[in-house]
CSV table of C-alpha atoms and ligand atoms in Angstrom, one decimal:
chain,number,residue,atom,x,y,z
A,1,MET,CA,15.3,-29.5,6.4
A,2,SER,CA,13.1,-27.8,3.8
A,3,ARG,CA,11.9,-24.4,4.6
A,4,LEU,CA,8.2,-25.1,4.1
A,5,GLN,CA,8.0,-28.8,5.0
A,6,ASP,CA,4.4,-30.0,5.0
A,7,LYS,CA,3.0,-26.5,5.0
A,8,VAL,CA,-0.3,-26.0,3.0
A,9,ALA,CA,0.1,-22.9,0.8
A,10,ILE,CA,-2.6,-21.2,-1.3
A,11,ILE,CA,-1.1,-19.1,-4.1
A,12,THR,CA,-3.7,-17.1,-5.9
A,13,GLY,CA,-2.9,-16.4,-9.6
A,14,GLY,CA,-0.5,-19.3,-9.4
A,15,ALA,CA,-1.1,-20.5,-13.0
A,16,ASN,CA,1.2,-17.9,-14.6
A,17,GLY,CA,4.1,-15.5,-14.0
A,18,ILE,CA,5.2,-14.8,-10.5
A,19,GLY,CA,2.6,-17.0,-8.9
A,20,LEU,CA,3.7,-20.0,-11.0
A,21,GLN,CA,7.3,-19.5,-10.0
A,22,ALA,CA,6.2,-19.2,-6.4
A,23,ALA,CA,4.2,-22.5,-6.7
A,24,ARG,CA,7.3,-24.3,-7.9
A,25,THR,CA,9.6,-22.7,-5.3
A,26,PHE,CA,7.3,-23.4,-2.4
A,27,ALA,CA,6.7,-27.0,-3.5
A,28,LYS,CA,10.4,-27.6,-3.9
A,29,GLU,CA,10.7,-26.4,-0.2
A,30,GLY,CA,8.3,-29.2,0.8
A,31,ALA,CA,5.0,-27.3,0.8
A,32,HIS,CA,1.6,-28.7,-0.5
A,33,VAL,CA,0.8,-26.0,-3.0
A,34,VAL,CA,-2.7,-25.0,-4.1
A,35,ILE,CA,-2.7,-23.0,-7.3
A,36,ALA,CA,-5.9,-21.0,-7.0
A,37,ASP,CA,-6.5,-19.3,-10.3
A,38,PHE,CA,-9.3,-18.1,-12.6
A,39,ASP,CA,-7.7,-19.7,-15.7
A,40,ALA,CA,-9.0,-23.3,-15.5
A,41,GLU,CA,-7.2,-24.7,-18.5
A,42,THR,CA,-3.8,-23.3,-17.6
A,43,GLY,CA,-4.3,-24.1,-14.0
A,44,ALA,CA,-5.0,-27.8,-14.7
A,45,ALA,CA,-2.0,-28.0,-17.0
A,46,ARG,CA,0.2,-26.5,-14.3
A,47,GLU,CA,-1.0,-29.1,-11.8
A,48,ARG,CA,0.1,-31.9,-14.1
A,49,GLU,CA,3.4,-30.1,-14.9
A,50,LEU,CA,4.4,-29.7,-11.3
A,51,ALA,CA,3.2,-33.2,-10.3
A,52,GLY,CA,5.3,-34.5,-13.2
A,53,GLU,CA,8.3,-32.9,-11.5
A,54,GLY,CA,7.5,-34.8,-8.3
A,55,LEU,CA,6.0,-31.8,-6.5
A,56,SER,CA,2.9,-31.6,-4.4
A,57,CYS,CA,0.5,-29.3,-6.3
A,58,ARG,CA,-3.3,-29.1,-6.6
A,59,PHE,CA,-5.2,-26.7,-8.9
A,60,ILE,CA,-8.5,-25.2,-7.7
A,61,GLN,CA,-10.4,-22.8,-9.9
A,62,VAL,CA,-11.4,-19.6,-8.2
A,63,ASP,CA,-12.5,-16.0,-9.0
A,64,VAL,CA,-11.0,-14.0,-6.2
A,65,ALA,CA,-13.5,-11.2,-7.0
A,66,ASP,CA,-16.3,-13.5,-6.1
A,67,LYS,CA,-16.7,-14.1,-2.3
A,68,ASP,CA,-18.7,-17.4,-2.7
A,69,SER,CA,-16.1,-18.7,-5.1
A,70,VAL,CA,-13.3,-17.9,-2.6
A,71,GLN,CA,-15.2,-19.5,0.2
A,72,ALA,CA,-15.7,-22.7,-1.8
A,73,MET,CA,-12.0,-22.7,-2.7
A,74,ALA,CA,-10.9,-22.3,1.0
A,75,GLU,CA,-13.4,-25.1,2.1
A,76,LYS,CA,-11.9,-27.5,-0.6
A,77,VAL,CA,-8.4,-26.8,0.7
A,78,VAL,CA,-9.4,-27.6,4.3
A,79,GLU,CA,-11.3,-30.7,3.1
A,80,ALA,CA,-8.2,-31.9,1.2
A,81,PHE,CA,-5.4,-31.0,3.6
A,82,GLY,CA,-7.1,-30.2,7.0
A,83,LYS,CA,-5.4,-26.8,7.3
A,84,ILE,CA,-4.2,-23.6,5.6
A,85,ASP,CA,-0.8,-22.4,6.7
A,86,ILE,CA,0.1,-19.8,4.1
A,87,LEU,CA,-1.9,-17.5,1.8
A,88,ILE,CA,-0.1,-15.6,-1.0
A,89,ASN,CA,-2.5,-13.0,-2.4
A,90,ASN,CA,-0.8,-12.8,-5.8
A,91,ALA,CA,-3.6,-12.7,-8.3
A,92,GLY,CA,-3.9,-9.5,-10.2
A,93,ILE,CA,-4.9,-7.8,-13.5
A,94,THR,CA,-4.4,-4.6,-15.4
A,95,ARG,CA,-6.9,-2.5,-17.4
A,96,ASP,CA,-4.7,0.4,-18.2
A,97,ALA,CA,-6.0,3.7,-19.6
A,98,MET,CA,-5.4,7.4,-19.2
A,99,LEU,CA,-7.7,9.0,-16.6
A,100,ALA,CA,-9.7,10.9,-19.3
A,101,LYS,CA,-10.4,7.6,-21.1
A,102,MET,CA,-10.8,5.1,-18.2
A,103,THR,CA,-14.3,3.7,-18.0
A,104,THR,CA,-15.9,3.0,-14.6
A,105,GLU,CA,-16.0,-0.7,-15.7
A,106,GLN,CA,-12.2,-0.7,-16.1
A,107,PHE,CA,-11.8,1.0,-12.8
A,108,GLN,CA,-14.1,-1.4,-11.0
A,109,GLN,CA,-12.7,-4.6,-12.5
A,110,VAL,CA,-9.3,-3.9,-11.2
A,111,ILE,CA,-10.6,-2.9,-7.8
A,112,ASP,CA,-12.7,-6.1,-7.7
A,113,VAL,CA,-9.8,-8.4,-8.4
A,114,ASN,CA,-6.7,-6.6,-7.0
A,115,LEU,CA,-8.2,-5.1,-3.9
A,116,THR,CA,-11.5,-6.8,-3.0
A,117,GLY,CA,-10.0,-10.2,-4.1
A,118,VAL,CA,-7.3,-9.8,-1.4
A,119,PHE,CA,-10.0,-9.0,1.2
A,120,HIS,CA,-12.1,-12.1,0.2
A,121,CYS,CA,-9.1,-14.5,0.2
A,122,THR,CA,-7.8,-13.3,3.5
A,123,GLN,CA,-11.2,-13.5,5.1
A,124,GLY,CA,-11.6,-17.0,3.5
A,125,VAL,CA,-8.5,-18.5,5.1
A,126,LEU,CA,-9.0,-16.8,8.5
A,127,PRO,CA,-11.1,-19.4,10.3
A,128,SER,CA,-8.5,-22.1,9.6
A,129,MET,CA,-5.6,-19.9,10.7
A,130,LEU,CA,-7.4,-18.7,13.8
A,131,GLU,CA,-8.2,-22.3,14.8
A,132,ALA,CA,-4.5,-23.3,14.3
A,133,GLY,CA,-3.3,-20.1,16.1
A,134,SER,CA,-0.8,-19.6,13.3
A,135,GLY,CA,-0.5,-18.5,9.7
A,136,LYS,CA,1.4,-16.4,7.2
A,137,ILE,CA,-0.3,-14.0,4.8
A,138,VAL,CA,1.6,-12.2,2.0
A,139,SER,CA,-0.1,-9.8,-0.4
A,140,THR,CA,1.4,-8.4,-3.6
A,141,SER,CA,1.4,-4.7,-4.1
A,142,SER,CA,3.4,-2.8,-6.7
A,143,VAL,CA,5.8,0.1,-7.0
A,144,THR,CA,3.1,1.8,-9.0
A,145,GLY,CA,0.9,1.7,-5.9
A,146,ILE,CA,3.5,3.7,-4.1
A,147,TYR,CA,4.7,6.2,-6.8
A,148,GLY,CA,1.8,6.2,-9.3
A,149,ASN,CA,2.0,5.4,-13.0
A,150,ILE,CA,0.7,6.9,-16.1
A,151,GLY,CA,-2.4,4.9,-17.2
A,152,GLN,CA,-2.9,3.1,-13.9
A,153,THR,CA,-5.5,5.1,-11.8
A,154,ASN,CA,-7.3,1.8,-11.0
A,155,TYR,CA,-4.3,-0.4,-10.4
A,156,ALA,CA,-2.4,2.1,-8.3
A,157,ALA,CA,-5.5,2.6,-6.1
A,158,ALA,CA,-5.8,-1.1,-5.5
A,159,LYS,CA,-2.1,-1.7,-4.9
A,160,ALA,CA,-1.9,1.2,-2.5
A,161,GLY,CA,-5.0,-0.1,-0.7
A,162,ILE,CA,-3.3,-3.5,-0.2
A,163,ILE,CA,-0.6,-1.8,1.9
A,164,GLY,CA,-3.3,-0.2,4.1
A,165,MET,CA,-5.0,-3.5,4.6
A,166,THR,CA,-1.7,-5.3,5.3
A,167,LYS,CA,-0.8,-2.9,8.1
A,168,THR,CA,-4.3,-3.1,9.5
A,169,TRP,CA,-4.3,-6.9,9.5
A,170,ALA,CA,-0.8,-7.1,10.9
A,171,LYS,CA,-2.1,-5.2,13.9
A,172,GLU,CA,-5.4,-7.2,14.2
A,173,LEU,CA,-4.0,-10.6,13.8
A,174,ALA,CA,-0.5,-10.6,15.4
A,175,SER,CA,-1.9,-11.7,18.8
A,176,LYS,CA,-3.5,-14.7,17.0
A,177,GLY,CA,-0.2,-16.0,15.7
A,178,ILE,CA,-0.7,-14.7,12.2
A,179,ASN,CA,2.0,-12.6,10.4
A,180,VAL,CA,0.8,-10.3,7.6
A,181,ASN,CA,3.2,-8.7,5.2
A,182,ALA,CA,3.3,-7.3,1.7
A,183,VAL,CA,5.8,-7.5,-1.2
A,184,VAL,CA,6.2,-4.6,-3.6
A,185,PRO,CA,7.6,-5.8,-6.9
A,186,GLY,CA,9.1,-3.5,-9.5
A,187,PHE,CA,8.3,-4.1,-13.2
A,188,THR,CA,8.8,-7.9,-13.6
A,189,GLU,CA,9.1,-10.1,-16.7
A,190,THR,CA,5.7,-11.7,-17.1
A,191,GLN,CA,2.8,-11.6,-19.5
A,192,MET,CA,1.5,-8.6,-17.5
A,193,VAL,CA,4.1,-6.3,-19.0
A,194,GLU,CA,3.9,-7.7,-22.5
A,195,ASN,CA,1.5,-5.0,-23.7
A,196,VAL,CA,3.4,-2.1,-22.2
A,197,PRO,CA,4.9,0.0,-25.0
A,198,ASP,CA,8.6,-0.6,-25.6
A,199,LYS,CA,9.6,2.9,-24.9
A,200,VAL,CA,7.9,2.8,-21.5
A,201,ILE,CA,9.8,-0.4,-20.6
A,202,GLU,CA,13.1,1.2,-21.7
A,203,ARG,CA,12.3,4.3,-19.5
A,204,MET,CA,11.6,2.0,-16.5
A,205,LYS,CA,14.8,0.0,-17.0
A,206,ALA,CA,16.8,3.2,-17.2
A,207,GLN,CA,15.4,4.3,-13.8
A,208,VAL,CA,16.3,1.0,-12.1
A,209,PRO,CA,19.9,1.2,-10.6
A,210,MET,CA,20.3,-2.5,-11.6
A,211,ARG,CA,19.2,-1.7,-15.2
A,212,ARG,CA,16.9,-4.7,-15.6
A,213,LEU,CA,13.4,-5.7,-14.9
A,214,GLY,CA,12.6,-8.2,-12.1
A,215,LYS,CA,12.4,-11.9,-12.8
A,216,PRO,CA,9.6,-14.0,-11.4
A,217,GLU,CA,12.1,-15.8,-9.1
A,218,ASP,CA,13.2,-12.5,-7.6
A,219,ILE,CA,9.7,-12.0,-6.3
A,220,ALA,CA,9.0,-15.7,-5.5
A,221,ASN,CA,12.0,-15.7,-3.2
A,222,ALA,CA,10.7,-12.8,-1.2
A,223,TYR,CA,7.3,-14.6,-0.8
A,224,LEU,CA,9.3,-17.6,0.4
A,225,PHE,CA,11.1,-15.7,3.1
A,226,LEU,CA,7.9,-14.1,4.4
A,227,ALA,CA,6.0,-17.4,4.3
A,228,SER,CA,8.8,-19.2,6.2
A,229,ASP,CA,9.5,-19.5,9.9
A,230,GLU,CA,12.6,-17.4,9.3
A,231,ALA,CA,10.2,-14.4,9.1
A,232,ALA,CA,8.6,-15.2,12.5
A,233,TYR,CA,9.2,-11.7,13.8
A,234,VAL,CA,8.5,-9.8,10.6
A,235,ASN,CA,5.0,-8.4,10.7
A,236,GLY,CA,3.3,-5.4,8.8
A,237,HIS,CA,6.4,-5.1,6.6
A,238,VAL,CA,6.3,-3.8,3.1
A,239,LEU,CA,9.2,-5.5,1.3
A,240,HIS,CA,10.4,-3.8,-1.9
A,241,VAL,CA,11.9,-6.1,-4.5
A,242,ASP,CA,12.5,-3.6,-7.3
A,243,GLY,CA,16.2,-3.5,-8.0
A,244,GLY,CA,16.4,-0.2,-6.1
A,245,ILE,CA,14.0,1.9,-8.2
A,246,MET,CA,12.6,3.2,-4.9
A,247,MET,CA,14.8,4.1,-2.0
B,301,CAA,N1,5.3,6.0,-18.0
B,301,CAA,C1,5.7,7.1,-18.7
B,301,CAA,N2,5.1,7.5,-19.8
B,301,CAA,C2,4.0,6.9,-20.3
B,301,CAA,C3,3.5,5.7,-19.6
B,301,CAA,C4,4.2,5.3,-18.4
B,301,CAA,N3,3.8,4.2,-17.7
B,301,CAA,N4,2.4,5.3,-20.3
B,301,CAA,C5,2.3,6.1,-21.3
B,301,CAA,N5,3.2,7.0,-21.3
B,301,CAA,C6,3.3,8.1,-22.2
B,301,CAA,C7,3.4,7.6,-23.7
B,301,CAA,O1,4.7,7.3,-24.0
B,301,CAA,C8,2.9,8.8,-24.5
B,301,CAA,O2,3.9,9.8,-24.5
B,301,CAA,P1,4.0,10.7,-25.9
B,301,CAA,O3,2.8,11.4,-26.0
B,301,CAA,O4,5.2,11.5,-25.6
B,301,CAA,O5,4.2,9.7,-27.0
B,301,CAA,C9,1.8,9.4,-23.5
B,301,CAA,O6,2.1,8.9,-22.2
B,301,CAA,C10,0.4,8.9,-23.9
B,301,CAA,O7,0.4,7.5,-24.1
B,301,CAA,P2,-0.3,6.8,-25.3
B,301,CAA,O8,-0.1,7.6,-26.6
B,301,CAA,O9,0.1,5.3,-25.3
B,301,CAA,O10,-1.9,6.9,-24.9
B,301,CAA,P3,-3.0,5.9,-25.1
B,301,CAA,O11,-4.3,6.5,-24.6
B,301,CAA,O12,-3.0,5.3,-26.5
B,301,CAA,O13,-2.6,4.6,-24.2
B,301,CAA,C11,-2.0,3.6,-22.1
B,301,CAA,C12,-2.5,4.9,-22.8
B,301,CAA,C13,-3.0,2.5,-22.2
B,301,CAA,C14,-1.9,4.0,-20.6
B,301,CAA,C15,-0.7,3.2,-22.7
B,301,CAA,O14,0.2,4.3,-22.9
B,301,CAA,C16,0.1,2.2,-21.9
B,301,CAA,O15,-0.3,1.0,-21.9
B,301,CAA,N6,1.0,2.6,-21.0
B,301,CAA,C17,1.7,1.8,-20.1
B,301,CAA,C18,1.1,1.7,-18.8
B,301,CAA,C19,1.9,0.9,-17.8
B,301,CAA,O16,3.0,1.3,-17.6
B,301,CAA,N7,1.3,-0.2,-17.3
B,301,CAA,C20,2.0,-1.1,-16.5
B,301,CAA,C21,1.6,-2.5,-16.7
B,301,CAA,S1,2.6,-3.7,-15.9
B,301,CAA,C22,2.0,-3.6,-14.3
B,301,CAA,O17,1.0,-3.0,-14.0
B,301,CAA,C23,2.8,-4.3,-13.3
B,301,CAA,C24,3.2,-3.4,-12.3
B,301,CAA,O18,2.8,-3.5,-11.1
B,301,CAA,C25,4.3,-2.5,-12.6
B,302,NAI,P1,0.3,-12.7,-14.6
B,302,NAI,O1,-0.7,-12.1,-15.5
B,302,NAI,O2,1.4,-13.5,-15.3
B,302,NAI,O3,-0.5,-13.7,-13.6
B,302,NAI,C1,-1.6,-13.3,-12.9
B,302,NAI,C2,-2.5,-14.5,-12.7
B,302,NAI,O4,-3.6,-14.1,-11.9
B,302,NAI,C3,-3.0,-15.3,-13.9
B,302,NAI,O5,-2.7,-16.6,-13.8
B,302,NAI,C4,-4.4,-15.0,-13.9
B,302,NAI,O6,-5.2,-16.0,-14.5
B,302,NAI,C5,-4.7,-14.8,-12.4
B,302,NAI,N1,-6.0,-14.1,-12.2
B,302,NAI,C6,-6.4,-13.0,-12.8
B,302,NAI,N2,-7.6,-12.7,-12.4
B,302,NAI,C7,-8.0,-13.6,-11.4
B,302,NAI,C8,-9.1,-13.8,-10.6
B,302,NAI,N3,-10.2,-13.0,-10.7
B,302,NAI,N4,-9.1,-14.9,-9.7
B,302,NAI,C9,-8.1,-15.7,-9.7
B,302,NAI,N5,-7.0,-15.6,-10.4
B,302,NAI,C10,-6.9,-14.5,-11.3
B,302,NAI,O7,0.8,-11.6,-13.7
B,302,NAI,P2,2.1,-11.5,-12.8
B,302,NAI,O8,3.0,-10.5,-13.4
B,302,NAI,O9,2.6,-12.8,-12.4
B,302,NAI,O10,1.5,-10.7,-11.5
B,302,NAI,C11,1.4,-11.4,-10.2
B,302,NAI,C12,1.1,-10.3,-9.2
B,302,NAI,O11,2.2,-9.4,-9.2
B,302,NAI,C13,-0.1,-9.4,-9.5
B,302,NAI,O12,-0.8,-9.1,-8.4
B,302,NAI,C14,0.5,-8.2,-10.1
B,302,NAI,O13,-0.3,-7.0,-10.0
B,302,NAI,C15,1.8,-8.0,-9.3
B,302,NAI,N6,2.8,-7.3,-9.9
B,302,NAI,C16,3.3,-7.6,-11.1
B,302,NAI,C17,4.3,-6.8,-11.7
B,302,NAI,C18,4.9,-7.1,-13.0
B,302,NAI,O14,5.6,-6.2,-13.5
B,302,NAI,N7,4.7,-8.2,-13.6
B,302,NAI,C19,4.9,-5.7,-10.9
B,302,NAI,C20,4.3,-5.4,-9.6
B,302,NAI,C21,3.3,-6.2,-9.1
């Protein structure tokens, strides 16, 4: 029996990187996956790609920072599938700069997508999950939201905020049959780290006991566990997937 048979799973930021790997992993486990991403061209190409592999995948364009856009996306999912079982709040951006140079616009953009976006999406799926009396919500934080990182005032604030929201929602929604958890990835091999200077990457690797960055599948497998029925009694948990950089 597949671990997500016939579950309807929205994966925000599913067109690339960790989210794309999660889309593939979830669909292989029997889920109907909705890639909800800002990038329309790549998103549509991913839908075709996964469908070509015989997987159930639909792309819906969304800007998680925009409440109306999120609302419309959630309505389309319910229209198409009749329910939403799983939300993976994975979409995220960086606008790195040292504190002295960071503009208010850079600060706000990251808060809007990485923090307010998680609020919008979770609110957007809530009516459907409340009606069903069940649901799984997983949000993506980051090690830098826990221990800080040079150049990431905005990003660290958003990623730390996700943990506070996760614990709050885990308390609010547990009695409604909804589990809410967070995943904390370490530095992971995707386009997001491509612009990080080599010497910073080397320093990060040296700090990881496993001496390597994460791979998208390392994180996607954690999403899978938390989204599955195997995690029925896991709630308000912050799961580190970081090769042991934080203990
Ligand atoms: N850790 C340790 N040292 C860092 C660092 C980091 N993350 N980022 C910068 N530094 C150091 C630089 O090596 C440099 O040191 P030296 O003066 O000894 O050479 C010093 O800080 C100043 O850096 P720059 O000269 O590069 O300053 P800048 O103003 O030109 O650029 C910056 C600043 C945009 C923040 C740039 O340094 C940078 O991109 N740093 C990397 C930031 C980073 O780690 N981002 C993570 C992106 S991936 C992600 O966010 C996913 C996740 O969840 C982990
Ligand atoms: P990525 O850049 O490969 O993918 C992010 C996806 O989010 C892209 O497809 C992008 O189009 C989408 N997106 C951006 N803004 C959006 C918006 N407003 N609305 C909808 N979609 C939007 O990034 P990656 O690495 O796969 O990151 C996934 C998540 O993991 C992010 O939340 C990121 O912060 C987090 N993370 C990543 C780490 C890394 O080292 N790569 C480490 C820790 C956390």
